[in-house]
Tab-separated table of C-alpha atoms in Angstrom:
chain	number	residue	atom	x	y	z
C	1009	UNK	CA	0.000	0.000	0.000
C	1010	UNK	CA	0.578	3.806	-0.526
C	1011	UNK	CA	0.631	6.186	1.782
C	1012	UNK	CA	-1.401	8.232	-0.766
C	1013	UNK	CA	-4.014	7.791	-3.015
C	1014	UNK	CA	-6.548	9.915	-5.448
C	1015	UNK	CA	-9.484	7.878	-4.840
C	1016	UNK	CA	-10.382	5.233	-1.867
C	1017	UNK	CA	-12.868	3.311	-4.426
C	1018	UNK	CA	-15.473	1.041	-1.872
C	1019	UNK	CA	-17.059	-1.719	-3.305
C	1020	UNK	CA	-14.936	-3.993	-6.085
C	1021	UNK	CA	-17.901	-4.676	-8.082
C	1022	UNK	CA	-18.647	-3.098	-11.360
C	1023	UNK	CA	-19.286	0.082	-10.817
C	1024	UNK	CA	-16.170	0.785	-8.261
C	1025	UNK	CA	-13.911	-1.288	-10.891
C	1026	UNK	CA	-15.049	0.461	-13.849
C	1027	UNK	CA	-14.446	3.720	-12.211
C	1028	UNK	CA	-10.706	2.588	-11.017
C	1029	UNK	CA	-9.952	1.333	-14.233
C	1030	UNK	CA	-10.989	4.758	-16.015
C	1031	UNK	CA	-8.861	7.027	-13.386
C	1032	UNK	CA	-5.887	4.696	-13.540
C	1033	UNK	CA	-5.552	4.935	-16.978
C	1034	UNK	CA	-5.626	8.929	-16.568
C	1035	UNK	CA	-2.382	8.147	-13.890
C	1036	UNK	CA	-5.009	8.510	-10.829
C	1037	UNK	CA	-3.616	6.269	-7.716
C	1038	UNK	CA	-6.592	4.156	-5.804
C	1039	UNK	CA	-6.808	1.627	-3.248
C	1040	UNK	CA	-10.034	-0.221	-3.912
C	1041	UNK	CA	-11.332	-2.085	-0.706
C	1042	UNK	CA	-14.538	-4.738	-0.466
C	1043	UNK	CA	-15.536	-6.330	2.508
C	1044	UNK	CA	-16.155	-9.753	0.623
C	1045	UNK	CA	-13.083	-12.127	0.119
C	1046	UNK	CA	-13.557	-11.650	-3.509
C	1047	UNK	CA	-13.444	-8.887	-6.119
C	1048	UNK	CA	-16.451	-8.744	-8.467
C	1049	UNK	CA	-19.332	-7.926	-6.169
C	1050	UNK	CA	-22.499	-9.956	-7.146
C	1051	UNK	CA	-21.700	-11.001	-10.485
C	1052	UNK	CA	-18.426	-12.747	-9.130
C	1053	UNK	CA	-18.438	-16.436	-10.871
C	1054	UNK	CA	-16.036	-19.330	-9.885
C	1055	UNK	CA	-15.198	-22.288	-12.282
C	1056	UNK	CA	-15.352	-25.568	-10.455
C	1057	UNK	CA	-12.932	-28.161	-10.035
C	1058	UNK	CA	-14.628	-30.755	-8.692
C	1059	UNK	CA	-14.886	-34.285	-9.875
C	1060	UNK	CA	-17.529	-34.344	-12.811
C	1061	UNK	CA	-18.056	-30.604	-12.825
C	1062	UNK	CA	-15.035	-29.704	-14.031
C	1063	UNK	CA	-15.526	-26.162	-15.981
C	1064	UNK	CA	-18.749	-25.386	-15.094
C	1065	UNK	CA	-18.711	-21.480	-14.233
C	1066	UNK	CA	-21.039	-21.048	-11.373
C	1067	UNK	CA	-22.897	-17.666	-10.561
C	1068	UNK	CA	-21.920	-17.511	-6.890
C	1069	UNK	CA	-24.833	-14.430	-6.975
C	1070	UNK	CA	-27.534	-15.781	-8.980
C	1071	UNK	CA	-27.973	-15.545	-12.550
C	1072	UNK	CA	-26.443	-12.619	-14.835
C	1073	UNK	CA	-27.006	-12.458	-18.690
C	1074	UNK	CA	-25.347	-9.441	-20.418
C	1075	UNK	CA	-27.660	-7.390	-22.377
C	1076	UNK	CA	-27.187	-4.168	-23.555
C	1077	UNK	CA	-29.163	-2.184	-26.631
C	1078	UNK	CA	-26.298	-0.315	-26.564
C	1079	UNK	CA	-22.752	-0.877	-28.864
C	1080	UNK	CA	-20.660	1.401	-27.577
C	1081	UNK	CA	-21.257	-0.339	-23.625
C	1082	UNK	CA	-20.793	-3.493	-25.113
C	1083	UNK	CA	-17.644	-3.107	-27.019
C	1084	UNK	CA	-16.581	-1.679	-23.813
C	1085	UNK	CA	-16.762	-4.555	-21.782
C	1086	UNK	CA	-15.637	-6.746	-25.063
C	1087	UNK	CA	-12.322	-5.898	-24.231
C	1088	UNK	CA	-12.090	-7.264	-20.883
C	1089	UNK	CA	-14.056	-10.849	-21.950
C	1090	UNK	CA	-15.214	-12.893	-25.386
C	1091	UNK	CA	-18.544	-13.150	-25.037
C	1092	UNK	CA	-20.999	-16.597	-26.290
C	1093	UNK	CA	-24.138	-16.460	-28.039
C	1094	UNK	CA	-26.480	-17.533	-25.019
C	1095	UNK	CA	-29.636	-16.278	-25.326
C	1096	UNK	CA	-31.909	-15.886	-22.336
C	1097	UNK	CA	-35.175	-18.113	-22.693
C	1098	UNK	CA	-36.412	-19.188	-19.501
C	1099	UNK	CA	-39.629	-21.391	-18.552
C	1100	UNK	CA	-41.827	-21.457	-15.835
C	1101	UNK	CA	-43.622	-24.419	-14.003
C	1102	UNK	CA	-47.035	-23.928	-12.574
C	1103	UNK	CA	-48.614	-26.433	-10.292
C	1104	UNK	CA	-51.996	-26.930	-11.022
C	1105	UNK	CA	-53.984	-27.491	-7.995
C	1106	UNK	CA	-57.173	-28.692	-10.066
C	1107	UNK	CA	-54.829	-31.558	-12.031
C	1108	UNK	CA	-52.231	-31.598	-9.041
C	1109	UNK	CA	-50.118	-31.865	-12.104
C	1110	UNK	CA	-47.102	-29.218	-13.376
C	1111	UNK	CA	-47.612	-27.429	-16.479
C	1112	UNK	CA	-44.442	-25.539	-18.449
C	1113	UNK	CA	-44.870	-22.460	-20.095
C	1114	UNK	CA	-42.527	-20.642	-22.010
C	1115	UNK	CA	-41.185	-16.958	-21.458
C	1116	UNK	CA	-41.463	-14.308	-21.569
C	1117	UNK	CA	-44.824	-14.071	-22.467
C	1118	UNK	CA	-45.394	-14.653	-26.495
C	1119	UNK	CA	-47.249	-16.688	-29.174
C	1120	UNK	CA	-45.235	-20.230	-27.406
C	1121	UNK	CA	-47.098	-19.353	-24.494
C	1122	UNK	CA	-50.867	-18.212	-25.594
C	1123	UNK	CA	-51.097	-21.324	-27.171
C	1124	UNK	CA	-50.146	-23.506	-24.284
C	1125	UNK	CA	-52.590	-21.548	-22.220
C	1126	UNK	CA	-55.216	-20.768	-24.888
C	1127	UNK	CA	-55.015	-22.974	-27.694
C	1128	UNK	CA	-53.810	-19.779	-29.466
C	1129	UNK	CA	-52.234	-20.391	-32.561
C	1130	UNK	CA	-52.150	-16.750	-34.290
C	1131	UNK	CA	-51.773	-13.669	-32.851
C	1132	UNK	CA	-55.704	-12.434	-33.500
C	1133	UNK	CA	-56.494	-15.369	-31.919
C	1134	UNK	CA	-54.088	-15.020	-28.642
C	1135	UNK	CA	-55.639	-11.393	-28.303
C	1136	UNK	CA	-59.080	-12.289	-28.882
C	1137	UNK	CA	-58.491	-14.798	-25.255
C	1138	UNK	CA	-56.578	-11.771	-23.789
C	1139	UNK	CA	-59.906	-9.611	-24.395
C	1140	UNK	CA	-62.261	-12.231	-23.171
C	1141	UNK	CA	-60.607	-12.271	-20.179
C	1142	UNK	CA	-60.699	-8.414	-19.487
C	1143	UNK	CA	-64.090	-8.007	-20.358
C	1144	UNK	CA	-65.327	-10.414	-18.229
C	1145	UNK	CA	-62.765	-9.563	-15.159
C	1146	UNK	CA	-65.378	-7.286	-13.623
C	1147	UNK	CA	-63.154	-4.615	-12.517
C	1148	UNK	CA	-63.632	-1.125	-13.731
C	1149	UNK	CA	-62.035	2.121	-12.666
C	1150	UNK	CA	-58.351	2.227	-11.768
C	1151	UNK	CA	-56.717	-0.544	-10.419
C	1152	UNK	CA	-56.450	-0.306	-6.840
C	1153	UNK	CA	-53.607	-2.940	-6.109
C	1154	UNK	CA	-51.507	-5.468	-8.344
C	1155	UNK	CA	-54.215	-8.283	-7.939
C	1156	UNK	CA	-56.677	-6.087	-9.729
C	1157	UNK	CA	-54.151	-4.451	-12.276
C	1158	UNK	CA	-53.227	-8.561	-13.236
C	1159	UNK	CA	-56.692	-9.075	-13.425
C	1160	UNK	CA	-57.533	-6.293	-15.950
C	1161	UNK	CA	-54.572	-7.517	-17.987
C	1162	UNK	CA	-55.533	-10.993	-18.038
C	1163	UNK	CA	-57.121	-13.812	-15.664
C	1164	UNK	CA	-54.967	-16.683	-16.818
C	1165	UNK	CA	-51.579	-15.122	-17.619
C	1166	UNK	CA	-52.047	-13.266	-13.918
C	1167	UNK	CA	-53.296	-16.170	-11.972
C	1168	UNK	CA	-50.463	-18.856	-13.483
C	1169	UNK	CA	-47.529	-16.707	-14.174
C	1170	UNK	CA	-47.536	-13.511	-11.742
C	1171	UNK	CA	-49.609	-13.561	-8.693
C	1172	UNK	CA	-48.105	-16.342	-6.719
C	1173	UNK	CA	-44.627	-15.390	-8.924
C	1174	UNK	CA	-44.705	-12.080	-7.115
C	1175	UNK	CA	-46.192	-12.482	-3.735
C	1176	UNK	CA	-43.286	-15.294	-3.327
C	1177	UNK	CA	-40.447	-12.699	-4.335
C	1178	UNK	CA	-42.345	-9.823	-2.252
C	1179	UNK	CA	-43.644	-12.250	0.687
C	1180	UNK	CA	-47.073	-10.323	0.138
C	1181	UNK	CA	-50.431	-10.860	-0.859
C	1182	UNK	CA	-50.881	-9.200	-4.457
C	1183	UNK	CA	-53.798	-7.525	-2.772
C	1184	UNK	CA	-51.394	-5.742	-0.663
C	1185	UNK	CA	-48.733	-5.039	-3.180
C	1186	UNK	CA	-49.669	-1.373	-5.123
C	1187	UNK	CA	-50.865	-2.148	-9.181
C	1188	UNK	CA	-47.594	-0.370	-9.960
C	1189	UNK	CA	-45.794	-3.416	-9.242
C	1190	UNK	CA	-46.161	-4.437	-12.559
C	1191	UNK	CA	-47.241	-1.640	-14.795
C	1192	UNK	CA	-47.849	-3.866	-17.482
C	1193	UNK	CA	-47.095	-7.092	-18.372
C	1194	UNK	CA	-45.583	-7.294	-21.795
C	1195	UNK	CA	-47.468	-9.383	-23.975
C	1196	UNK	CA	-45.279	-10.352	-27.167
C	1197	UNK	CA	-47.406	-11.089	-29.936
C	1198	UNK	CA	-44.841	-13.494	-31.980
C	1199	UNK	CA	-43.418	-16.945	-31.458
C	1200	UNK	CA	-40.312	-15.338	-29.972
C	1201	UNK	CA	-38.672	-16.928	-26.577
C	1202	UNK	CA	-35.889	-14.119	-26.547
C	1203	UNK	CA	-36.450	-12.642	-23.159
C	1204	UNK	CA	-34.602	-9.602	-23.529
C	1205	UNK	CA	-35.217	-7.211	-26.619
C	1206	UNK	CA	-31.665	-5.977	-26.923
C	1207	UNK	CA	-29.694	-6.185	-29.866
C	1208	UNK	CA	-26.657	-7.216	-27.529
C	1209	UNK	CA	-26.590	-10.390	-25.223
C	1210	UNK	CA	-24.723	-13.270	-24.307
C	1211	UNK	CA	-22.121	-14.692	-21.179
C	1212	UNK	CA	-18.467	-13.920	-21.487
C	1213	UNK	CA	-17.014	-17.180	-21.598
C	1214	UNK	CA	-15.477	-17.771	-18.492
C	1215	UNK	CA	-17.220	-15.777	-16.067
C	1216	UNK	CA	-17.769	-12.400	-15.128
C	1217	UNK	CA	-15.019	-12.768	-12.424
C	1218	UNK	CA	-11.980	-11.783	-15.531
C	1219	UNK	CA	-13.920	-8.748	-16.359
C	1220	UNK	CA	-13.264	-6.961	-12.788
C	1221	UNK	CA	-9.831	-8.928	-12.610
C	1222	UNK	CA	-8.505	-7.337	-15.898
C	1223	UNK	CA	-9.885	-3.647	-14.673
C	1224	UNK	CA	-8.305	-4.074	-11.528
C	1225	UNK	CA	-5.016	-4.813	-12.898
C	1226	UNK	CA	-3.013	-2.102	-13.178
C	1227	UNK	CA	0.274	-0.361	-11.437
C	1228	UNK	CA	-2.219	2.685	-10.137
C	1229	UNK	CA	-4.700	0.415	-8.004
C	1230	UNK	CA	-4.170	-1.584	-5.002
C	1231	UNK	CA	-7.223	-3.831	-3.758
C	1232	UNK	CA	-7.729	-5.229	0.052
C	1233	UNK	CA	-10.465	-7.310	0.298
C	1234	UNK	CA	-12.191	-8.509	3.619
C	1235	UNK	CA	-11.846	-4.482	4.466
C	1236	UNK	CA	-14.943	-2.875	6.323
C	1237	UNK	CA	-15.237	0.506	4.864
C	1238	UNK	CA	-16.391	2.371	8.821
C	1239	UNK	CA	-13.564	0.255	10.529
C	1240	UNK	CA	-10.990	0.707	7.778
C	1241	UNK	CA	-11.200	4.846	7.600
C	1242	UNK	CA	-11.245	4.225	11.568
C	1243	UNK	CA	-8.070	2.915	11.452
C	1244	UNK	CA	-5.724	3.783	8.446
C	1245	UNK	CA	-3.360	6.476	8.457
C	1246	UNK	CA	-3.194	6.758	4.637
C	1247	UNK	CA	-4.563	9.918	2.598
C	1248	UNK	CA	-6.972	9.968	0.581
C	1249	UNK	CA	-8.233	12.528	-2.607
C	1250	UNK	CA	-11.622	11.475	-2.985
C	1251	UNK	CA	-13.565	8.448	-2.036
C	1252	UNK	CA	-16.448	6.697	-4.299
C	1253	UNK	CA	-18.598	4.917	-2.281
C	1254	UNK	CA	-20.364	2.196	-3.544
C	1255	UNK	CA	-21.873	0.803	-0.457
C	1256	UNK	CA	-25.403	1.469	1.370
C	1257	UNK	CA	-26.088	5.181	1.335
C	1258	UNK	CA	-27.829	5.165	4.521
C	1259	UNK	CA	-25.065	3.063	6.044
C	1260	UNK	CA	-22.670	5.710	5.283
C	1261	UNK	CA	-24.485	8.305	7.163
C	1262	UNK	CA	-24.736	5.591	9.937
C	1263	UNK	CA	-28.533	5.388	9.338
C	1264	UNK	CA	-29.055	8.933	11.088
C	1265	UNK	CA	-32.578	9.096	9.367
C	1266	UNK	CA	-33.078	5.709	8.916
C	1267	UNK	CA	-33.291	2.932	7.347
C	1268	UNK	CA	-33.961	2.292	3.331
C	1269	UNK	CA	-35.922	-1.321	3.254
C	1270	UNK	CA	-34.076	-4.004	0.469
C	1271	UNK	CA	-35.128	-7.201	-0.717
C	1272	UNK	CA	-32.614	-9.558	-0.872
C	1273	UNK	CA	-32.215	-13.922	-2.114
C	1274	UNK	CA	-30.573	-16.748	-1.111
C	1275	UNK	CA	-29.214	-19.596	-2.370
C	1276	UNK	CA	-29.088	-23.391	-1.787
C	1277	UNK	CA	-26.491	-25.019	-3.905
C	1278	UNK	CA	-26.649	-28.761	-4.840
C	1279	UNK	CA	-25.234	-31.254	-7.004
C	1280	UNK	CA	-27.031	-34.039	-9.134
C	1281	UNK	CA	-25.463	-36.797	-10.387
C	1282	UNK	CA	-26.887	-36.448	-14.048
C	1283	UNK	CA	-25.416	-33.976	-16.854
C	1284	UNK	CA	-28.705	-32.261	-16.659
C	1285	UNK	CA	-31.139	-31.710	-14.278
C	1286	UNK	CA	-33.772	-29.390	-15.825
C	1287	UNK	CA	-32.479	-28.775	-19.452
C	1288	UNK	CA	-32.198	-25.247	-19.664
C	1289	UNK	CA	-30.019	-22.317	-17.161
C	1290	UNK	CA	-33.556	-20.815	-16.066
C	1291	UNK	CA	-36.973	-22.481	-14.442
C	1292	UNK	CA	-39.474	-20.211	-12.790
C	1293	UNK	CA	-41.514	-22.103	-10.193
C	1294	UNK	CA	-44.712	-19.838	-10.260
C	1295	UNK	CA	-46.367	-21.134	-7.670
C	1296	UNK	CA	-46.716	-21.303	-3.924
C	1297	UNK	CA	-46.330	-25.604	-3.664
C	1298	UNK	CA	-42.291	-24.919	-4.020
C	1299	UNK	CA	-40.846	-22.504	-1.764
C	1300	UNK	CA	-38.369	-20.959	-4.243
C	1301	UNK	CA	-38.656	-18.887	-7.180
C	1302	UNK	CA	-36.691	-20.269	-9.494
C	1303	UNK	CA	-33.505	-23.053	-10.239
C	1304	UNK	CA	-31.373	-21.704	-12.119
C	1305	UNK	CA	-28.543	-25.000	-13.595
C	1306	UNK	CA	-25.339	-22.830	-14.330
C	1307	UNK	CA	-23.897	-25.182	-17.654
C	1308	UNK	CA	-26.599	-24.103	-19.140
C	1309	UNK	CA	-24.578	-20.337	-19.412
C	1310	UNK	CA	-21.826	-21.779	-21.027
C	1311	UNK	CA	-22.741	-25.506	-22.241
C	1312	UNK	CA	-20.724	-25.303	-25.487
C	1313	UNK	CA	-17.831	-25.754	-23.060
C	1314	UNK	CA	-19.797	-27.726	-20.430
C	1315	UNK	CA	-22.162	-30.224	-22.126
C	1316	UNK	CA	-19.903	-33.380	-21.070
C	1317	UNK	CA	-19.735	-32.811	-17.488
C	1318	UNK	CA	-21.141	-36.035	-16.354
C	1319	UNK	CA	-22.758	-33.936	-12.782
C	1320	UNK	CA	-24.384	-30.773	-12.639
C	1321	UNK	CA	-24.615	-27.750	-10.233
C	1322	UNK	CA	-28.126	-26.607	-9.472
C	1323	UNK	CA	-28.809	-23.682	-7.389
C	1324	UNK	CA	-32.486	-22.728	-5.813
C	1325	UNK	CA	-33.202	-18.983	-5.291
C	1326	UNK	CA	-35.305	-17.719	-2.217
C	1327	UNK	CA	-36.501	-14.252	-1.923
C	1328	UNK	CA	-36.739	-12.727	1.662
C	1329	UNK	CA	-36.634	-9.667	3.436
C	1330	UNK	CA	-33.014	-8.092	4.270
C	1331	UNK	CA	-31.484	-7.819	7.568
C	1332	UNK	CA	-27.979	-6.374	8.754
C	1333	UNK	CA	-25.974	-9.534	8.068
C	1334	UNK	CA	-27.626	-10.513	4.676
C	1335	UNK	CA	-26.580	-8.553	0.693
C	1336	UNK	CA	-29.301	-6.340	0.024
C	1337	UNK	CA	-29.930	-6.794	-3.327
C	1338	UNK	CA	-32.911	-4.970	-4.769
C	1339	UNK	CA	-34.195	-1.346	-3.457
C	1340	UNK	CA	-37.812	-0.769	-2.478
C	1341	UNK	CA	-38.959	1.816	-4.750
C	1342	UNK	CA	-42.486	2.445	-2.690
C	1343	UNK	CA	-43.526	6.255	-1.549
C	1344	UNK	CA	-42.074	5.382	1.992
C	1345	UNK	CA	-38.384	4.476	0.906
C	1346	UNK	CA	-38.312	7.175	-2.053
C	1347	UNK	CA	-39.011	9.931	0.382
C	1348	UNK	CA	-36.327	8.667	2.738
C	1349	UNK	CA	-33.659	8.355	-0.023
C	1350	UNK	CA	-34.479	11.895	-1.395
C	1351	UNK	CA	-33.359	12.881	2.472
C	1352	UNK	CA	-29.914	11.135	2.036
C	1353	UNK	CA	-29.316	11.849	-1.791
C	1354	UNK	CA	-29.240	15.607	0.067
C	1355	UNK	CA	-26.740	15.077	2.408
C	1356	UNK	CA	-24.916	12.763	-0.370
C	1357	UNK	CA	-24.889	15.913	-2.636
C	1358	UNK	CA	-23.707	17.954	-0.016
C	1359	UNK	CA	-20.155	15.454	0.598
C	1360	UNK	CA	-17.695	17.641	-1.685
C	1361	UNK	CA	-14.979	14.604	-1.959
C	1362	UNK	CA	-17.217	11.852	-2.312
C	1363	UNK	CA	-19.180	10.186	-5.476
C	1364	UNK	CA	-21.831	7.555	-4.769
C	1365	UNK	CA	-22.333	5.294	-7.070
C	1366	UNK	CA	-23.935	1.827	-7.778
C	1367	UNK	CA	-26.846	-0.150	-7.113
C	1368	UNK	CA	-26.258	0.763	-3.179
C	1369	UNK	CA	-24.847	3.913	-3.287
C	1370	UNK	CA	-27.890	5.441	-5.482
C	1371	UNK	CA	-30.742	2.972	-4.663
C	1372	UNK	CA	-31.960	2.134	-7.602
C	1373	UNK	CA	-31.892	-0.867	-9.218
C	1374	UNK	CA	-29.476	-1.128	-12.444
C	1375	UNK	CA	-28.434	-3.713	-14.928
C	1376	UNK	CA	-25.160	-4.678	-15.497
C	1377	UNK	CA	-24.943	-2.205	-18.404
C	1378	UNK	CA	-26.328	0.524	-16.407
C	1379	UNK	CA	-24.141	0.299	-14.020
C	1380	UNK	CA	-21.180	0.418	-16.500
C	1381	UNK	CA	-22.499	3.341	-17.953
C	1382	UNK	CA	-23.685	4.722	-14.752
C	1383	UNK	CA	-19.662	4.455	-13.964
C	1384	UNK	CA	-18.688	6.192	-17.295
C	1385	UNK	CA	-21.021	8.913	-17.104
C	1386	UNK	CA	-18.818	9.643	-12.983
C	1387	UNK	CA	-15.605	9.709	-15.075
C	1388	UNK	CA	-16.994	11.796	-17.641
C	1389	UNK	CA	-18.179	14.507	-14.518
C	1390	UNK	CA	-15.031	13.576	-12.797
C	1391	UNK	CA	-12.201	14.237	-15.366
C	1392	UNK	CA	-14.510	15.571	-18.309
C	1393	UNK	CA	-14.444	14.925	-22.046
């Protein structure tokens, strides 16, 4: 370590790397710190070694599929990784109680899945179902919560692929969850499983781990990991310029007005002796009779180098609420958390020598290409041009 630096950078995940790789190409010094054994933040990956998984590149975090409508962000991270072709077409299982039987759908929703639900086989015909279903929902006026805004939209799509869906990830009844929740459900009117609409999408081969790795090496940046940021700038005698702060915003503040409310997920790993387990990298479980919300099988990112593994790697995702000692993961937009994050985006605005940045930092939730570009745009105010 220096004794120096421009820029204490907290938080080695994209947005903190990004930002350190910018300023140490412009001959900035900075000492990035994480509290996590690992660089990457939450899309860190790790390529097994074990016996009969050898290869397979597991999302330690949960799933992450680059996608990006935008070339210039994704020739920007093209430098640090090769990217594959994987496309992002996930299914969903509903449990029938009527049948007690499981039925698959496809996603997101499109022609593949109005005709498993109605028999639909054109488009007229998937949106003549669709307008059935509102006219006979009943509910008129605005939409007073999610359960009635799924409703208007449509009975079947709602009641098999979102309400249970939702009140699983949000531990609420839909009738308690406001109609803004899903603003509308995007009904796709071709036989299209593509789930994301960008021109740009695919895994960099290898993981997402060499992307921070390759930012983070360079003779102007240091990195300590397993570093607290409050006990570190406790303790350390070394200067600093300017510190971007990645972390909780109301944690930096030391929650003087409060606390902002996150959801958060969990994982529970396991391995199957079988070289596939559900045939594809995402499953939805859209109903209550299974406790998590989806399974995500991580060959299935990169199975052009991982379709002879005789095992697989299967992890189940559970959504709860977050509490000190768990990653908060996604920020609660509602009226109540909004108002309270205005309050510390004030005093944020008011720190002269420090940026806040990232999905914690800003509390809002961003993609992996928004929070690249998010980082750009901080160099561009930082050092201009």
């Amino acid at each position: 370590m220096r004794t120096q630096y421009d820029y204490l950078i907290v938080g080695a995940g994209l947005f903190g790397a990004t930002f350190a790789f910018e300023a140490a190409k412009r001959g900035k010094t900075c000492l990035v710190i994480d509290k996590r054994p690992h660089i990457a933040g939450n899309v860190y990956t790790k390529t097994l070694t074990q016996e009969g998984l050898e290869g397979i590149c597991q999302h330690i975090y949960g799933a992450h599929i680059f996608h990006t409508h935008d070339k210039a962000i994704w020739d920007y991270v093209s430098q640090f990784c090769e990217f594959n072709n994987y496309i992002n077409s996930p299914v969903a299982i509903y449990h029938n109680p009527e049948t007690d039987e499981d039925e698959l759908y496809n996603l997101p929703f499109n022609m593949n899945t109005f005709y498993q639900l109605f028999g639909a086989k054109t488009p007229a015909e998937a949106k003549a179902a669709i307008q059935r279903e509102i006219d006979e929902c009943g509910i008129t006026g605005e939409p007073k919560n999610l359960e009635e805004q799924g409703m208007r939209l449509s009975k079947t799509v709602f009641t098999k692929l979102v309400k249970e869906y939702t009140e699983k990830q949000w531990q609420r009844d839909c009738k308690d969850l406001p109609a803004s929740t899903i603003r509308r459900l995007p009904f796709r009117f071709r036989f299209d499983n593509n789930y994301f609409n960008d021109r740009y999408q695919g895994i960099p081969i290898g993981g997402y781990t060499q992307i921070v790795e390759k930012m983070l090496r360079h003779e102007n940046i240091d990195v300590l990991l397993q570093t607290e940021y409050s006990d570190f700038v406790k303790c350390t005698d070394t200067q600093f310029g300017k510190t971007v702060y990645t972390g909780q915003v109301d944690a930096f503040f030391g929650y003087k007005l409060g606390r902002l409310d996150w959801r958060t997920v969990y994982f529970e790993d396991e391995v199957h002796d079988t070289d596939s387990f559900q045939g594809n990298a995402v499953v939805n479980y859209t109903s209550h009779d299974r406790p998590w919300t989806r399974i995500i099988e991580h060959k299935f990112f990169e199975i052009e180098r991982c379709a002879d593994t005789p095992r697989t790697i299967i992890s189940k995702e559970y959504s709860t609420e977050w509490h000190e000692g768990l990653d908060p993961y996604y920020p609660v937009n509602d009226e109540k958390n909004t108002a309270l994050y205005r309050q510390y985006k004030a005093l944020a605005d008011a720190q002269e020598n420090v940026i806040f940045g990232g999905r914690l930092g800003l509390y809002q939730y961003y993609d992996m290409d928004d929070c690249i570009m998010a980082a750009l745009d901080a160099v561009k105010q930082e050092f201009g041009g």
